[in-house]
Amino acid sequence: ALIGVATALLSPVVYTSTTTFINSQTESPPASGLSGVASLVGINLGVYSGSEIPPTMYPQIGESVEFKRSLLKSSVDKEKQIKLETFLADYNQIKTPESIGNSKLFISEYEDKLFGLISDIISIRVNQKDAFVTISANMPESEYAANICINAREILQKTVINNRIKSAKQKLDYSEKQLKSKRIEFEEIQNKLAYFNDSNLNLVNSSVINERNKLEAEFEIINAVMIELSKQVEQRKLQVSEDTPVFSIIKEASMPVERSSPKRIQMILIFGFVGLIISVLYVLIKNSTKSVIKEIIS
């Protein structure tokens, strides 16, 4: 019991904050006997497009290097003055190296230690049946736990969104570059046509008319291309918006009032109970053990 009291008092305080959300655009298959049976055993047979990350893969995202590096750069306090990296290094007395590499492939010893701590801090769980995603954050400060939980959710959602709209975004960027290029050509031919008309106001010979017709035809072609590219850009903007996943937050992270651990009373009771069992066993086997030892010696 005394050991339990000492352990309970010396154990670090931990606060846990949780948030729960769901991808509102996750498609469900039509009702069928197979999906009905699968749902009874907790299996979700949801349909996902090739470019969409299913919720069951979210925990793997949480273990990725990109996710952990982004989380280390996030702030843990309301004033956004303390980065998670700085807090973890100071709290766990990890020496910060003079220079930190930015290689995507190479993980330094310093980063590896911080990544291990993040794995203990952040927990991502998925409800296989209903596709609910729950993120939990364990921190020694209530405010830090809530902020890290929110940051982890936002980074996870951003990763899913970027992956989902990657193809549509690339097509949109290409169309915008083409539109920008054609706009330059359009302005050039427009200025050239205006200058030609101003320079030949009083001339009506065949060469002037042919040159004007040539410039006007070129102007009409580029103008038609501009109109089509503008339509294409707007359509692809709509496609990006349509492909962007929408997340519904079921439970937002909040600052926990009570610590999640250590549960001091429970620890004292457990240690006391174990001590009681050991004491009873000692009393019961003490005399018989002595007699057995005496017989062996004699």
XYZ file of C-alpha atoms in Angstrom:
298
model
C 0.000 0.000 0.000
C 2.866 2.380 0.805
C 4.495 1.570 -2.525
C 1.145 2.295 -4.186
C 0.927 5.695 -2.462
C 4.473 6.581 -3.561
C 3.821 5.427 -7.136
C 0.534 7.353 -7.340
C 2.134 10.580 -6.098
C 5.227 10.312 -8.303
C 3.470 9.282 -11.543
C 3.235 12.104 -14.116
C -0.175 13.730 -14.582
C -1.795 13.100 -17.969
C -4.826 14.821 -19.498
C -6.671 13.240 -22.420
C -8.674 15.135 -25.022
C -10.663 13.415 -27.779
C -12.422 14.422 -30.973
C -14.698 12.361 -33.204
C -15.562 13.018 -36.840
C -16.796 11.274 -39.969
C -16.246 11.741 -43.698
C -19.704 12.839 -44.861
C -18.955 11.957 -48.485
C -18.077 8.341 -47.840
C -20.262 6.338 -50.171
C -22.130 3.333 -48.887
C -23.018 0.359 -51.058
C -26.665 -0.502 -51.737
C -28.271 -2.695 -49.133
C -27.592 -6.363 -49.724
C -27.544 -9.576 -47.813
C -23.743 -9.636 -47.752
C -23.402 -6.075 -46.450
C -26.085 -6.779 -43.855
C -24.286 -9.848 -42.563
C -20.958 -8.004 -42.608
C -22.380 -5.135 -40.550
C -23.493 -7.608 -37.878
C -19.890 -8.636 -37.270
C -18.613 -5.052 -37.367
C -17.329 -4.964 -40.951
C -18.064 -1.994 -43.191
C -18.239 -2.774 -46.910
C -18.206 0.882 -47.949
C -17.302 1.806 -51.515
C -14.305 4.087 -52.021
C -12.949 5.573 -55.204
C -9.395 4.815 -56.256
C -8.151 8.261 -55.212
C -9.843 8.299 -51.815
C -8.184 7.121 -48.626
C -10.647 4.921 -46.700
C -11.096 5.664 -42.985
C -9.494 2.329 -42.119
C -6.197 3.758 -43.421
C -6.288 6.867 -41.188
C -4.207 5.230 -38.403
C -1.475 4.547 -41.007
C -1.508 8.236 -41.926
C -0.963 9.022 -38.250
C 2.165 6.871 -38.290
C 3.609 8.524 -41.403
C 6.675 10.764 -41.275
C 4.865 13.648 -43.002
C 2.063 13.609 -40.426
C 4.441 13.578 -37.467
C 6.649 16.313 -38.885
C 3.611 18.530 -39.498
C 2.367 17.871 -35.972
C 5.757 18.770 -34.482
C 5.524 22.168 -36.189
C 2.052 22.866 -34.757
C 1.458 24.984 -31.646
C 0.340 23.552 -28.323
C -0.741 26.794 -26.636
C -3.512 29.279 -27.374
C -1.062 32.108 -28.098
C 0.740 29.892 -30.675
C 4.126 30.588 -29.115
C 5.149 27.047 -28.158
C 5.694 24.388 -30.798
C 5.112 20.739 -29.972
C 8.702 19.974 -30.977
C 10.072 22.518 -28.494
C 7.783 21.319 -25.705
C 8.623 17.622 -26.159
C 12.354 18.286 -26.369
C 12.335 20.392 -23.182
C 9.904 18.184 -21.239
C 11.778 14.969 -22.027
C 15.233 16.602 -21.853
C 16.117 15.751 -25.448
C 19.072 17.721 -26.740
C 18.197 19.704 -29.854
C 20.817 19.384 -32.616
C 22.322 22.497 -34.158
C 20.897 21.676 -37.573
C 17.927 19.502 -38.519
C 17.880 18.028 -42.015
C 14.853 18.359 -44.263
C 15.335 15.101 -46.120
C 12.109 13.188 -46.716
C 13.958 9.861 -46.598
C 16.470 10.390 -43.790
C 15.198 10.447 -40.190
C 17.688 11.724 -37.643
C 18.086 10.245 -34.178
C 16.539 13.420 -32.756
C 13.441 13.072 -34.962
C 13.168 9.367 -34.208
C 12.926 10.088 -30.470
C 10.255 12.739 -31.036
C 8.316 10.452 -33.395
C 8.275 7.769 -30.689
C 6.834 10.260 -28.221
C 4.139 11.305 -30.722
C 3.102 7.670 -31.118
C 2.473 7.610 -27.351
C 0.659 10.960 -27.400
C -1.678 10.530 -30.401
C -4.098 7.667 -30.870
C -6.306 7.284 -33.977
C -9.118 4.742 -33.794
C -11.703 3.881 -36.456
C -15.143 2.418 -35.896
C -15.133 -0.309 -38.546
C -18.911 -0.490 -38.718
C -19.902 3.191 -38.964
C -16.552 4.679 -40.122
C -16.372 7.108 -37.188
C -12.838 8.303 -36.506
C -11.730 9.165 -32.975
C -8.469 10.957 -32.230
C -7.120 11.106 -28.676
C -4.234 13.189 -27.365
C -2.445 12.645 -24.042
C -0.509 15.596 -22.625
C 0.622 16.795 -19.171
C -1.353 20.044 -19.668
C -5.096 20.225 -20.299
C -4.784 23.069 -22.841
C -1.983 21.300 -24.709
C -4.017 18.086 -24.982
C -6.971 19.902 -26.586
C -4.808 21.884 -29.017
C -2.767 18.878 -30.128
C -5.946 16.849 -30.624
C -7.396 19.568 -32.892
C -4.091 19.964 -34.758
C -3.863 16.218 -35.384
C -7.424 16.151 -36.750
C -6.789 19.108 -39.075
C -3.529 17.626 -40.408
C -5.202 14.257 -40.980
C -8.155 15.836 -42.787
C -5.857 18.011 -44.900
C -3.874 14.926 -45.957
C -7.060 13.111 -46.991
C -8.373 16.157 -48.883
C -5.089 16.764 -50.743
C -4.922 13.132 -51.793
C -8.564 13.141 -52.955
C -8.368 16.317 -55.075
C -4.815 15.798 -56.331
C -5.839 14.761 -59.850
C -8.542 17.444 -60.215
C -6.174 20.091 -58.824
C -3.459 19.167 -61.336
C -5.953 19.505 -64.192
C -7.124 22.851 -62.821
C -3.543 24.144 -62.556
C -2.858 23.067 -66.146
C -5.987 24.845 -67.438
C -5.136 28.005 -65.509
C -1.610 28.056 -66.975
C -3.013 27.617 -70.494
C -5.556 30.374 -69.898
C -2.865 32.706 -68.621
C -0.701 32.003 -71.662
C -3.586 32.562 -74.110
C -4.601 35.749 -72.320
C -1.162 37.185 -73.090
C -1.550 36.233 -76.765
C -5.074 37.664 -76.763
C -3.904 41.010 -75.415
C -1.051 41.122 -77.929
C -3.285 40.505 -80.960
C -5.906 42.866 -79.551
C -3.329 45.653 -79.248
C -1.926 44.837 -82.691
C -5.399 45.022 -84.276
C -6.201 48.293 -82.526
C -2.905 49.830 -83.638
C -3.433 48.648 -87.221
C -6.928 50.147 -87.369
C -5.710 53.457 -85.940
C -2.847 53.580 -88.430
C -5.022 52.876 -91.478
C -8.213 54.831 -90.848
C -8.233 56.504 -94.263
C -6.824 53.636 -96.314
C -9.139 51.165 -98.046
C -6.892 49.349 -100.503
C -6.873 45.581 -100.856
C -3.659 44.967 -98.906
C -4.989 46.900 -95.916
C -8.301 45.037 -96.037
C -6.545 41.653 -96.283
C -4.245 42.441 -93.363
C -7.210 43.635 -91.281
C -9.172 40.463 -92.086
C -6.151 38.356 -91.158
C -5.747 40.094 -87.797
C -9.481 39.914 -87.077
C -9.546 36.188 -87.908
C -6.597 35.568 -85.600
C -8.315 37.651 -82.932
C -11.530 35.612 -83.259
C -9.661 32.308 -82.976
C -7.770 33.314 -79.840
C -10.937 34.829 -78.391
C -12.801 31.538 -78.958
C -9.941 29.609 -77.324
C -10.028 32.025 -74.391
C -13.754 31.456 -73.914
C -13.347 27.675 -73.979
C -10.419 27.744 -71.557
C -12.368 30.018 -69.199
C -15.262 27.535 -69.241
C -12.829 24.676 -68.648
C -11.234 26.461 -65.679
C -14.622 27.088 -64.080
C -15.695 23.485 -64.660
C -12.514 22.162 -63.088
C -12.922 24.504 -60.118
C -16.351 22.981 -59.614
C -14.808 19.513 -59.934
C -12.247 20.315 -57.224
C -15.040 21.533 -54.943
C -17.103 18.445 -55.699
C -14.196 16.074 -55.012
C -13.208 17.790 -51.761
C -14.269 15.551 -48.848
C -16.517 17.134 -46.237
C -15.896 16.121 -42.626
C -18.608 16.339 -40.001
C -17.297 16.814 -36.471
C -19.385 14.731 -34.107
C -17.455 15.707 -30.975
C -14.989 18.581 -30.850
C -11.896 18.396 -28.670
C -12.112 20.325 -25.411
C -9.879 21.015 -22.438
C -10.370 18.134 -19.981
C -11.096 19.183 -16.400
C -10.044 15.917 -14.748
C -6.817 14.078 -15.410
C -7.008 10.704 -17.117
C -4.057 9.342 -15.158
C -2.742 8.539 -12.681
C -5.881 7.155 -11.006
C -4.376 7.389 -7.559
C -7.089 5.789 -5.451
C -7.326 2.866 -7.862
C -3.542 2.426 -7.827
C -3.414 2.428 -4.020
C -6.232 -0.121 -3.824
C -4.550 -2.403 -6.374
C -1.171 -2.222 -4.635
C -2.867 -2.764 -1.255
C -4.782 -5.774 -2.569
C -1.628 -7.293 -4.061
C 0.173 -6.686 -0.763
C -2.663 -8.374 1.123
C -2.540 -11.445 -1.137
C 1.245 -11.699 -0.756
C 0.949 -11.359 3.031
C -1.731 -14.063 3.262
C 0.286 -16.423 1.073
C 3.379 -15.748 3.177
C 1.539 -16.580 6.399
C 0.015 -19.730 4.916
C 3.192 -21.199 3.491
C 5.657 -19.885 6.080
C 5.477 -22.811 8.569
C 5.142 -25.528 5.922
C 8.122 -24.132 4.042
C 10.260 -24.146 7.200
C 9.346 -27.751 7.987
C 10.158 -28.854 4.424
C 13.539 -27.119 4.608
C 14.309 -28.787 7.977
C 13.469 -32.237 6.574
C 15.710 -31.635 3.556
C 18.593 -30.485 5.766
C 18.198 -33.368 8.208
